[in-house]
Short mmCIF file of N, CA and C in Angstrom, two decimals:
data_model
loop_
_atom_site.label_atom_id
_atom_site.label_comp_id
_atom_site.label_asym_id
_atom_site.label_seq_id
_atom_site.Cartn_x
_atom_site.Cartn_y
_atom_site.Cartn_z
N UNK C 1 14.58 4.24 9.89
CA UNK C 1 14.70 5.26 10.92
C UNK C 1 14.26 4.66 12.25
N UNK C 2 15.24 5.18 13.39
CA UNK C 2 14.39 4.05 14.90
C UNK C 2 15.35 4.99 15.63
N UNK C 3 14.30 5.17 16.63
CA UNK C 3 15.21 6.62 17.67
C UNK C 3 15.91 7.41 17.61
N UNK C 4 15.25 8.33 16.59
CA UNK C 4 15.68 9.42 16.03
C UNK C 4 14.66 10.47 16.34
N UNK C 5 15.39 11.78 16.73
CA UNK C 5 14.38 13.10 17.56
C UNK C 5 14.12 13.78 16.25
N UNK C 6 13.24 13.17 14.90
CA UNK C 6 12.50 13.95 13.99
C UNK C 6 11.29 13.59 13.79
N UNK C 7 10.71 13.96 12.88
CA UNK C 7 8.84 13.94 12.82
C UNK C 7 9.24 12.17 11.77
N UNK C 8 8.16 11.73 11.63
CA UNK C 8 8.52 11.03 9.90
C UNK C 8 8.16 11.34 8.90
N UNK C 9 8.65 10.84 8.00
CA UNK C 9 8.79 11.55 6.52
C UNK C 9 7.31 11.04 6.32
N UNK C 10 6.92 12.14 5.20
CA UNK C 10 5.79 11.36 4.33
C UNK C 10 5.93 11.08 3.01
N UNK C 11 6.66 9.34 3.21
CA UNK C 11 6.64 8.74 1.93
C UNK C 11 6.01 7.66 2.64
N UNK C 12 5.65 6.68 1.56
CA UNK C 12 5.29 5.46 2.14
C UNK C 12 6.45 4.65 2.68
N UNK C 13 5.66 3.80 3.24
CA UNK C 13 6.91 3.26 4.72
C UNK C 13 5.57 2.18 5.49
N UNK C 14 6.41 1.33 6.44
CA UNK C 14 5.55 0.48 7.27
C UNK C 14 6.13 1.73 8.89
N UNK C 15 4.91 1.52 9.22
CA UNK C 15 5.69 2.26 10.70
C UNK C 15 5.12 1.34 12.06
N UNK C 16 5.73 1.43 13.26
CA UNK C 16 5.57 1.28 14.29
C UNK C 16 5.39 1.93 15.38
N UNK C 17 4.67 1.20 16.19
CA UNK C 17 4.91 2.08 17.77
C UNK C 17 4.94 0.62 18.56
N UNK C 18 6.15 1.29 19.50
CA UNK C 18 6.66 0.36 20.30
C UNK C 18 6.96 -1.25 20.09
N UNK C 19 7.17 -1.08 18.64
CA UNK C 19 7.42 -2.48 17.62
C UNK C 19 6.45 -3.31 17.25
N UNK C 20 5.40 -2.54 17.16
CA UNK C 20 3.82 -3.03 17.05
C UNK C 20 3.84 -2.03 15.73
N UNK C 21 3.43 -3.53 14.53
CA UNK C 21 3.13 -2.55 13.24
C UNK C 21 1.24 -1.96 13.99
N UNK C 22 1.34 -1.46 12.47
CA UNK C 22 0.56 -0.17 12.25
C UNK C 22 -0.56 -0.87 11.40
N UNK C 23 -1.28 -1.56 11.56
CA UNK C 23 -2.27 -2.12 10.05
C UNK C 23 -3.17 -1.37 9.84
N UNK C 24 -3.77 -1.50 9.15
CA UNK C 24 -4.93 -0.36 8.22
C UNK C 24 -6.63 -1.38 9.05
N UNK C 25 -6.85 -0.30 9.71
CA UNK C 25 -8.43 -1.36 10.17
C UNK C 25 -9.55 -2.06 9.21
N UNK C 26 -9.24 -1.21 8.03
CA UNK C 26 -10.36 -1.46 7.16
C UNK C 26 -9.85 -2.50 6.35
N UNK C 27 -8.71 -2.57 5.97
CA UNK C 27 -8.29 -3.45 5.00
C UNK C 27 -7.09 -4.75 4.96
N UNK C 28 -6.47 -3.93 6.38
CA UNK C 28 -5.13 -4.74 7.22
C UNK C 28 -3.70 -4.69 6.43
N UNK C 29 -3.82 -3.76 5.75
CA UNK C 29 -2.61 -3.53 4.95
C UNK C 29 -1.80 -2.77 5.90
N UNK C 30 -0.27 -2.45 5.55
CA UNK C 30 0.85 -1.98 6.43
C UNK C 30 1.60 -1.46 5.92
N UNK C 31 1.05 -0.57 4.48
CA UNK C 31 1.95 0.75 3.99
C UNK C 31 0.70 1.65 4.11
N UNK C 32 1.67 2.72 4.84
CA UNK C 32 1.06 4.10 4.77
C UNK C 32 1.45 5.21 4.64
N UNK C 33 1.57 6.12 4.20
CA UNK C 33 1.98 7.67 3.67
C UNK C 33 1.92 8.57 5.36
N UNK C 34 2.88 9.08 6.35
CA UNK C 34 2.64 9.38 7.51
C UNK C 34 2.11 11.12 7.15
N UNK C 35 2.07 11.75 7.86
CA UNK C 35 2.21 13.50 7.31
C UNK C 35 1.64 13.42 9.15
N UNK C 36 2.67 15.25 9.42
CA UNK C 36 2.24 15.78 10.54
C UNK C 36 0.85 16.11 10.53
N UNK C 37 0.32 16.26 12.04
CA UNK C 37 -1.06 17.32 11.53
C UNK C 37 -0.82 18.50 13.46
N UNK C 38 -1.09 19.40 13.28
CA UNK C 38 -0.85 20.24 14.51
C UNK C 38 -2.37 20.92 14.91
N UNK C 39 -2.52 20.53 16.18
CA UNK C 39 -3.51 20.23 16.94
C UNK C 39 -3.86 21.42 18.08
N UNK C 40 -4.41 22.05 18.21
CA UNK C 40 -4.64 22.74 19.61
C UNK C 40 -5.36 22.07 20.51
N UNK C 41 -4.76 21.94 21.37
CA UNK C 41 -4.92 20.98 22.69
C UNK C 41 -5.99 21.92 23.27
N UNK C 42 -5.69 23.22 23.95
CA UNK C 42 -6.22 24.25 24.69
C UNK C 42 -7.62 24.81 24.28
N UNK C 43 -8.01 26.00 24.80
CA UNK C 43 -9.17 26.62 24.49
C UNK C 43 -8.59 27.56 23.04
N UNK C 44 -9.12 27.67 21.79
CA UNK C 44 -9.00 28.65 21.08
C UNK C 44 -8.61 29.87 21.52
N UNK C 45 -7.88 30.16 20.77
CA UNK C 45 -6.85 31.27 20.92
C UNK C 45 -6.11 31.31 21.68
N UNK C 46 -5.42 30.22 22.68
CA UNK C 46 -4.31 30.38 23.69
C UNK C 46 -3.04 29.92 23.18
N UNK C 47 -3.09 29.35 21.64
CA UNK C 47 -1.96 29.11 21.07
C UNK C 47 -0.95 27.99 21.87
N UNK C 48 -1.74 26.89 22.35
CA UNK C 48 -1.15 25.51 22.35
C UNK C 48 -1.44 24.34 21.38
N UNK C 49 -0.05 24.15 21.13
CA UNK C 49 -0.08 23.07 20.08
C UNK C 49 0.10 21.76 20.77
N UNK C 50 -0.10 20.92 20.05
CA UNK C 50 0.44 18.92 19.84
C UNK C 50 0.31 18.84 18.88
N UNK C 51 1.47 18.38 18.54
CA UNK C 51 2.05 17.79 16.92
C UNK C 51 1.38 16.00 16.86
N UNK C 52 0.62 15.06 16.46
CA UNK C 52 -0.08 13.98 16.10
C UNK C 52 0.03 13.97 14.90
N UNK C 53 -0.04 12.48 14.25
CA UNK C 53 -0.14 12.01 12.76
C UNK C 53 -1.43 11.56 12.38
N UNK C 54 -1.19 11.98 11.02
CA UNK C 54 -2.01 10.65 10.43
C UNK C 54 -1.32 10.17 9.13
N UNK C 55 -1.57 8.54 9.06
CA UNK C 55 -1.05 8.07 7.98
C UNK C 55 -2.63 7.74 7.75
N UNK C 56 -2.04 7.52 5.92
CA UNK C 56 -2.63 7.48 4.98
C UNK C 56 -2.35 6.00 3.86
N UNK C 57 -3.24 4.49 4.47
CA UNK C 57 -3.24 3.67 3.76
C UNK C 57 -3.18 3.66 2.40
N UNK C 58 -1.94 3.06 1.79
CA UNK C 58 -1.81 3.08 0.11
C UNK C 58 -2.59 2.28 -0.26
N UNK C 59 -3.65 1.45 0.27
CA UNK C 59 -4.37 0.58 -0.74
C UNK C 59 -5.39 0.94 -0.34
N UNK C 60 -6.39 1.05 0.63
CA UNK C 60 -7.95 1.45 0.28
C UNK C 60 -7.86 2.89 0.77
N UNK C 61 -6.74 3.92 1.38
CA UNK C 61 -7.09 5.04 1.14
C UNK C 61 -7.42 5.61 2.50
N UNK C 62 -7.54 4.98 3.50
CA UNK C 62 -8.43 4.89 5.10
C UNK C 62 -7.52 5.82 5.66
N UNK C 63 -7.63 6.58 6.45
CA UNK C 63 -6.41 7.70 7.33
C UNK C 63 -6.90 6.89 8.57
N UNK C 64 -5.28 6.78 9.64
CA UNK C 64 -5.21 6.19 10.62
C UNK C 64 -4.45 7.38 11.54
N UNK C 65 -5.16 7.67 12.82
CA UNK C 65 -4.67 8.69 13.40
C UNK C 65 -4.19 8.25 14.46
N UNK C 66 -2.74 9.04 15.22
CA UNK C 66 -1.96 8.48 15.93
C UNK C 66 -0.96 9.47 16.70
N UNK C 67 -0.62 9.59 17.87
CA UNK C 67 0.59 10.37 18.57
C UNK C 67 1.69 9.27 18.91
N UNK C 68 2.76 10.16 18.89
CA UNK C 68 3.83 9.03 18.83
C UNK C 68 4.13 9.64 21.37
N UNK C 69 3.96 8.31 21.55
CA UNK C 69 3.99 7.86 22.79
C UNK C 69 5.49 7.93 23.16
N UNK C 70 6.22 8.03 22.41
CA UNK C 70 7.54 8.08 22.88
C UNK C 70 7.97 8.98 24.73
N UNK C 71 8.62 8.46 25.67
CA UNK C 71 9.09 9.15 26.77
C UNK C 71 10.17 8.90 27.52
N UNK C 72 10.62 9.69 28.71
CA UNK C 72 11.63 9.52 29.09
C UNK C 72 11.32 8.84 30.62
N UNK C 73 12.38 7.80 30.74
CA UNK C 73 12.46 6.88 31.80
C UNK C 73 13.21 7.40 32.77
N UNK C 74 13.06 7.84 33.49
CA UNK C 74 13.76 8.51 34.62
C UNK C 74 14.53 7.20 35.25
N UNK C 75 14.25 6.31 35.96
CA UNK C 75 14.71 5.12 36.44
C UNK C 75 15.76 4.60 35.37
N UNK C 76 15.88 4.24 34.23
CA UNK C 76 16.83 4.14 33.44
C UNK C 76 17.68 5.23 33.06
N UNK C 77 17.07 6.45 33.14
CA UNK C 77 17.67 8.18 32.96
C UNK C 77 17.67 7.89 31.64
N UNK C 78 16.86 7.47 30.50
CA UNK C 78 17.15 7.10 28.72
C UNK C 78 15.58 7.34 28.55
N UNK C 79 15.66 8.32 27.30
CA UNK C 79 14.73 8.29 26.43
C UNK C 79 14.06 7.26 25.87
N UNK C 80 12.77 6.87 26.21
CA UNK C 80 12.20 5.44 25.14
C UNK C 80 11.68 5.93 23.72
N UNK C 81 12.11 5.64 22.57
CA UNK C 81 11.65 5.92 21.38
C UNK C 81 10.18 5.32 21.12
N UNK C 82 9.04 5.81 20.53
CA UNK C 82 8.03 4.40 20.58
C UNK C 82 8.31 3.89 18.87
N UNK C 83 8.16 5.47 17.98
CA UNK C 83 8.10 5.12 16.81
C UNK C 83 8.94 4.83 15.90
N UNK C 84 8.75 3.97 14.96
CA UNK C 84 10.04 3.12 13.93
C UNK C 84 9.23 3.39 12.62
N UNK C 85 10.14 3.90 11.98
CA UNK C 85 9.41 4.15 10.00
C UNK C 85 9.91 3.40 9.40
N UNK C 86 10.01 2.54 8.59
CA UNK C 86 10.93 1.82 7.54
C UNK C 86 10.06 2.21 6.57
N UNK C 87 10.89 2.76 5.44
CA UNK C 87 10.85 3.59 4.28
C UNK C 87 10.90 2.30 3.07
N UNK C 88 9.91 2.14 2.76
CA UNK C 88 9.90 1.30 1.33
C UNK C 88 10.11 1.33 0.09
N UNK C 89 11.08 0.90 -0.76
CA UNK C 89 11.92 0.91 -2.03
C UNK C 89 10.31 0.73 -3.07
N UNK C 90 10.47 1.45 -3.78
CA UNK C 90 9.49 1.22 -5.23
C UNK C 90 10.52 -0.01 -6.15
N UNK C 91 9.31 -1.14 -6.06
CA UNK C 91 9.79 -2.11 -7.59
C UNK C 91 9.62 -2.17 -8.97
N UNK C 92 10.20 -2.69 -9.01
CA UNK C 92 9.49 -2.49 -10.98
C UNK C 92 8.98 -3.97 -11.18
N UNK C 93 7.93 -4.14 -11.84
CA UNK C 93 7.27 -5.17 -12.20
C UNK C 93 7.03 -5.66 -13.76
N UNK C 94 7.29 -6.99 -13.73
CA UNK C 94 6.90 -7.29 -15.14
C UNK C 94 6.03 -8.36 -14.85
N UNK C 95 4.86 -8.58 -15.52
CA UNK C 95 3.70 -9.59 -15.06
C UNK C 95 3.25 -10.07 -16.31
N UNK C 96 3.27 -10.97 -16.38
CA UNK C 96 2.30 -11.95 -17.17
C UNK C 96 0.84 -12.92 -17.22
N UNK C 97 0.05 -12.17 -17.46
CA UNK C 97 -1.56 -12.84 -17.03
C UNK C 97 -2.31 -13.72 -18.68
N UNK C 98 -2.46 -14.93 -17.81
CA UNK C 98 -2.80 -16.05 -18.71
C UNK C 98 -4.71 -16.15 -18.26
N UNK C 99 -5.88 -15.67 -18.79
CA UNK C 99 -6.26 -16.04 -18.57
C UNK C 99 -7.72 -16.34 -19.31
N UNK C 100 -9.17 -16.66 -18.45
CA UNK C 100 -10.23 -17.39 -19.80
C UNK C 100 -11.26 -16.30 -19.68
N UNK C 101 -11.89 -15.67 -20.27
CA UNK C 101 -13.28 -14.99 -20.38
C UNK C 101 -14.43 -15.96 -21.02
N UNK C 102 -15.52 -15.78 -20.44
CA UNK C 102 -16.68 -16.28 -21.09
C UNK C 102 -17.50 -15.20 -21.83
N UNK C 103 -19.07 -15.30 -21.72
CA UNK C 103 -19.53 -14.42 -22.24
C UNK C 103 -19.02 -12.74 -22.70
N UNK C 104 -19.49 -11.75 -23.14
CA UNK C 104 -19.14 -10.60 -22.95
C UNK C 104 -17.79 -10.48 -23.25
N UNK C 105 -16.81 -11.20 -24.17
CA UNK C 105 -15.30 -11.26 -23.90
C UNK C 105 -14.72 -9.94 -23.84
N UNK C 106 -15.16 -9.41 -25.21
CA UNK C 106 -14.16 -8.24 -24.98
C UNK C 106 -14.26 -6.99 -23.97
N UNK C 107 -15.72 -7.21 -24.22
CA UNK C 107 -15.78 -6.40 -22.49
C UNK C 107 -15.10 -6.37 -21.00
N UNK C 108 -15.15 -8.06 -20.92
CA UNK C 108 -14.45 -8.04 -20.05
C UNK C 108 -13.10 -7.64 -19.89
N UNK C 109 -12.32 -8.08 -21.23
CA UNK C 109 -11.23 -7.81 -20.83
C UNK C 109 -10.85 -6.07 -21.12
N UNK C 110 -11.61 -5.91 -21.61
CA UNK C 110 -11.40 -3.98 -21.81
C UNK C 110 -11.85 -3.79 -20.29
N UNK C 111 -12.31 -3.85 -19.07
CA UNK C 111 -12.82 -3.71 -18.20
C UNK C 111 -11.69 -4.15 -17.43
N UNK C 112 -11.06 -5.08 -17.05
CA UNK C 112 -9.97 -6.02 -16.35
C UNK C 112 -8.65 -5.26 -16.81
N UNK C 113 -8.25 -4.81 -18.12
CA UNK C 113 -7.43 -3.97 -18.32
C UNK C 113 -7.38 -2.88 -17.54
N UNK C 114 -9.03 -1.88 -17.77
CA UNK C 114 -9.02 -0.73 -17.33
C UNK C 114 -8.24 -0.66 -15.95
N UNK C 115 -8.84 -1.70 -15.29
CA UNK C 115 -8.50 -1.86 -13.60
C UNK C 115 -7.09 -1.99 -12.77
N UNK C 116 -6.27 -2.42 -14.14
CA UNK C 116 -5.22 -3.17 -13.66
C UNK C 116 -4.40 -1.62 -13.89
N UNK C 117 -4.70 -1.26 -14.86
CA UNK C 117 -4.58 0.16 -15.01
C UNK C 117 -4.80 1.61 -14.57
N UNK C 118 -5.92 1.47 -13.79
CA UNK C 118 -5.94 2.20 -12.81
C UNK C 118 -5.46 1.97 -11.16
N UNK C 119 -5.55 0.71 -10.56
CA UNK C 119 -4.94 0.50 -9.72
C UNK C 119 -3.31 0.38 -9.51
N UNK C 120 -2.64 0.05 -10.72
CA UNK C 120 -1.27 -0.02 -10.02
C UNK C 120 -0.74 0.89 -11.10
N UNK C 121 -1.17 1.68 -12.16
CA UNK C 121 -0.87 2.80 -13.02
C UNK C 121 0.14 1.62 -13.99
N UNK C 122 -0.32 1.01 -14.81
CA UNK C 122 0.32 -0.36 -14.94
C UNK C 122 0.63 0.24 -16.72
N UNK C 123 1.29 0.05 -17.26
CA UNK C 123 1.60 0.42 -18.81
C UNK C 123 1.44 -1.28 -19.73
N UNK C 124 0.79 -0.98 -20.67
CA UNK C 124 0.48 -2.55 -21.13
C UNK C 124 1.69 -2.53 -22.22
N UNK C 125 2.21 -3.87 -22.15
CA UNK C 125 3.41 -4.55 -23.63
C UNK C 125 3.01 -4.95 -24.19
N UNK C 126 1.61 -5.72 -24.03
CA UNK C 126 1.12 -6.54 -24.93
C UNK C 126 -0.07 -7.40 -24.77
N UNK C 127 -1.04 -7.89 -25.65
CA UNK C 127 -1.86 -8.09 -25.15
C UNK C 127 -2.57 -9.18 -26.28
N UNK C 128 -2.96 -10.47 -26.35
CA UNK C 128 -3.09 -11.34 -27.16
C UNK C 128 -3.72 -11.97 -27.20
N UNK C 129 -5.40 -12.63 -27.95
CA UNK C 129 -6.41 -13.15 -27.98
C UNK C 129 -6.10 -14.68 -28.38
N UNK C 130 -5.94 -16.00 -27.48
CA UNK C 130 -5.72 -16.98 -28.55
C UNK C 130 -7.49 -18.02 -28.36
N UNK C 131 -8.64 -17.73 -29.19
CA UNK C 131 -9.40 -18.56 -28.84
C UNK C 131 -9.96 -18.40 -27.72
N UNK C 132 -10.44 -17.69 -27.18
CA UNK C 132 -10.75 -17.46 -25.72
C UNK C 132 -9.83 -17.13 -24.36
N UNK C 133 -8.45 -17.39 -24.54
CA UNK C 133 -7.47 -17.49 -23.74
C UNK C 133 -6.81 -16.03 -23.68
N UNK C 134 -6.84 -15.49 -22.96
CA UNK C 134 -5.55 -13.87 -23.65
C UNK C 134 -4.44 -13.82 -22.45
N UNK C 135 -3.89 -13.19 -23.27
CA UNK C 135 -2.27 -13.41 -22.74
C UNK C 135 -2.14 -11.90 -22.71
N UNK C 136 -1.77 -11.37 -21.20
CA UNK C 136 -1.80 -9.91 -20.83
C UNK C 136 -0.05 -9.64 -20.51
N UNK C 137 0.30 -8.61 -20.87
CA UNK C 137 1.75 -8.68 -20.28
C UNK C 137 1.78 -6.90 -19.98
N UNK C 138 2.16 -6.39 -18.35
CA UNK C 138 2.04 -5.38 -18.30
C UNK C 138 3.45 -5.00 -17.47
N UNK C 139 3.65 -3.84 -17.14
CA UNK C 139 4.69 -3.22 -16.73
C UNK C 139 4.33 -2.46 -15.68
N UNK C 140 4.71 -2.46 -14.14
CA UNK C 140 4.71 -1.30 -13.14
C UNK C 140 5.64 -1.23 -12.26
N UNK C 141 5.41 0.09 -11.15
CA UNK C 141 6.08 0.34 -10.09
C UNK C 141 5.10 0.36 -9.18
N UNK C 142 5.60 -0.21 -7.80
CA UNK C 142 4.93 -0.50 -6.88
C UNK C 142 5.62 -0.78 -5.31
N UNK C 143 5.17 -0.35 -4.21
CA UNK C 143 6.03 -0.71 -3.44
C UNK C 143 5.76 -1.83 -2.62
N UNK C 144 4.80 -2.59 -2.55
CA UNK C 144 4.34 -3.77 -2.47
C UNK C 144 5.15 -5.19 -2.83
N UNK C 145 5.13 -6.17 -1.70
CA UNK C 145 5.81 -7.21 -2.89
C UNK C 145 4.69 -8.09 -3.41
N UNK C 146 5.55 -9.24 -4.08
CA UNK C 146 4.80 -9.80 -5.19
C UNK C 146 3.71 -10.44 -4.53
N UNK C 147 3.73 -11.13 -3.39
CA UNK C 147 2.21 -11.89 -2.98
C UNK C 147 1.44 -10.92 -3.05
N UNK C 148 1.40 -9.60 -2.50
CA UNK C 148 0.08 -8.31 -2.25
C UNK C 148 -0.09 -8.31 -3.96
N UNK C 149 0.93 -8.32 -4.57
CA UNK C 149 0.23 -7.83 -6.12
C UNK C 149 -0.17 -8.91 -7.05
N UNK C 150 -0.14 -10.00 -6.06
CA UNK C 150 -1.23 -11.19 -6.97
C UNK C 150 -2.06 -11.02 -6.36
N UNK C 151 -2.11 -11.03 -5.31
CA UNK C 151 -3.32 -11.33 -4.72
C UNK C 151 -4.11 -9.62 -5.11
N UNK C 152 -3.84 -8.65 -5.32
CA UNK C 152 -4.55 -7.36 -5.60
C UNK C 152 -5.40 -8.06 -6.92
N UNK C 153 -4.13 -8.52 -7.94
CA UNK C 153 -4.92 -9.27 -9.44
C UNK C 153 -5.54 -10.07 -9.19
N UNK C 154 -5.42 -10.84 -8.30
CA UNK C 154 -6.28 -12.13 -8.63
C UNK C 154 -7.95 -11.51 -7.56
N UNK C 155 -7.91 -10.17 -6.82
CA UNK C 155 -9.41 -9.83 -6.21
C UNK C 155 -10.22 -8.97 -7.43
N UNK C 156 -9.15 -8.29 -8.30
CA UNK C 156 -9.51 -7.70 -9.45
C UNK C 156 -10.40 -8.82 -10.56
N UNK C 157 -10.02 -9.75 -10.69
CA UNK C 157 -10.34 -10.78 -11.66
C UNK C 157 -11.41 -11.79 -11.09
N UNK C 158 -11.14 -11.75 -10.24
CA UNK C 158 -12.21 -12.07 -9.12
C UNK C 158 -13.90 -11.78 -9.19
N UNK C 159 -13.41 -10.36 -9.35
CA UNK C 159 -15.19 -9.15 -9.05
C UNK C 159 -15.20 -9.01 -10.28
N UNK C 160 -14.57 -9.31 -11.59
CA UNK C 160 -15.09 -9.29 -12.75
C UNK C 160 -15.33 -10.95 -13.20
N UNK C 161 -15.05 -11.73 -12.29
CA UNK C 161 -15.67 -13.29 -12.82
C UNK C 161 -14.90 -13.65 -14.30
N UNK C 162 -13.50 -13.37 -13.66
CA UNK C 162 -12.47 -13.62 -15.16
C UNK C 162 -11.40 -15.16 -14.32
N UNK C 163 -11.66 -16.27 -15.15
CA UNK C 163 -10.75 -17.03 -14.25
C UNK C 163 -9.57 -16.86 -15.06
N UNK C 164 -8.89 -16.65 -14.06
CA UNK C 164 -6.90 -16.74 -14.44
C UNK C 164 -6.57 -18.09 -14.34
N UNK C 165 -5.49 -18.44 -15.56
CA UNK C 165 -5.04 -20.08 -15.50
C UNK C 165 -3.93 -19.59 -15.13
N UNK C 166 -3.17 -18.48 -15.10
CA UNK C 166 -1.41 -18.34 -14.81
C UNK C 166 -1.29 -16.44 -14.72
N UNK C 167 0.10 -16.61 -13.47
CA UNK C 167 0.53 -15.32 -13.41
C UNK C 167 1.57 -15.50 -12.96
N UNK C 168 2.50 -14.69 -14.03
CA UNK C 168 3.95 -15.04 -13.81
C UNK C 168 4.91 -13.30 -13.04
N UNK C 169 5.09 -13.15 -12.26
CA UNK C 169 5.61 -11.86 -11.71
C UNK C 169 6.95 -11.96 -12.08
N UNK C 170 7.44 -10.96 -12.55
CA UNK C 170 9.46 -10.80 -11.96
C UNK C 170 9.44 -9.46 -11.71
#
C-alpha cells in the first residue's frame, strides 16, 4: 500500500514514514501489527478528534506510537503521502536442529523445546537422542525470514547454554 487515502490495516506489515522504516526501539525489529487509536486533541467534552497509531512489535511486544505526517504541497498543488505499509506473507517452516546438551540433559532439552514452542507456536515431527547429540525437527508459520528465525534459535539456545552443531531451515 503507498499513497493511498485509508487508515492501515492491522496485520503485520513493515511500515514507513516518508521511506524511513519504522524499527522497534527496544529490540530494532521492523514488523509490527498497526491499529488506529482516536485521540481528543481539545478540552474534554468539545468532541475533537485526531486519528494517531500505534503499532505493535511482533517480537518483544513494545507499542510504538505515531501520526502519519502526510500533507499537501501547495507549490507542487499534490498531496505528499508520508506513510507506506507493506503487508507481510506468513511462511511455513521446516527446521532441523542438530545439537549437544551437557549436564541436566533432559531438562534441558524439555526446556529448549518448551521455548521453541512457545515462541514461534512451532509443532514438533520429531525428536531424537543419539548419545548426547539430539536431532530436533519442527514445523511453523512465521512471517519473518530465515536469518531472524535462526538467529531467534540460536538466542533461545543461547540463554539455555545448549550448543547447536547445525540448523537446517527450508
Amino acid at each position: 500500500m503507498s499513497g493511498m487515502d485509508e487508515s492501515l490495516r492491522p496485520e503485520k506489515s513493515r511500515i514507513t514514514i516518508f521511506n524511513e522504516p519504522i524499527n522497534c526501539q527496544f529490540c530494532s525489529n521492523d514488523v509490527f501489527t498497526p491499529y488506529e487509536v482516536i485521540v481528543n486533541v481539545e478540552q474534554p467534552g468539545i468532541g475533537v478528534r485526531h486519528v494517531r497509531y500505534v503499532a505493535i512489535c511482533q517480537y518483544c511486544g513494545k507499542a510504538k506510537h505515531f501520526g502519519d505526517p502526510s500533507y499537501y504541497d501547495v507549490e507542487k498543488d499534490n498531496y505528499i503521502w508520508a506513510l507506506n505499509q507493506s503487508l507481510l506473507s506468513i511462511k511455513k517452516y521446516k527446521i532441523k536442529i542438530i545439537f549437544f546438551v551437557g549436564k541436566r540433559k533432559q531438562e534441558k532439552v524439555t526446556i529448549f523445546l518448551n521455548s521453541l514452542i512457545q515462541n514461534f507456536k512451532a509443532e514438533v515431527e520429531n525428536i531424537k537422542d543419539y548419545k548426547g547429540e539430539v536431532l530436533l525437527q519442527i514445523k511453523f508459520s512465521n512471517s519473518n525470514d530465515k536469518q531472524a528465525v535462526r538467529s531467534m534459535i540460536m538466542g533461545c539456545a543461547r540463554r539455555l547454554k545448549i550448543n547447536v552443531k547445525e540448523i537446517t531451515i527450508k
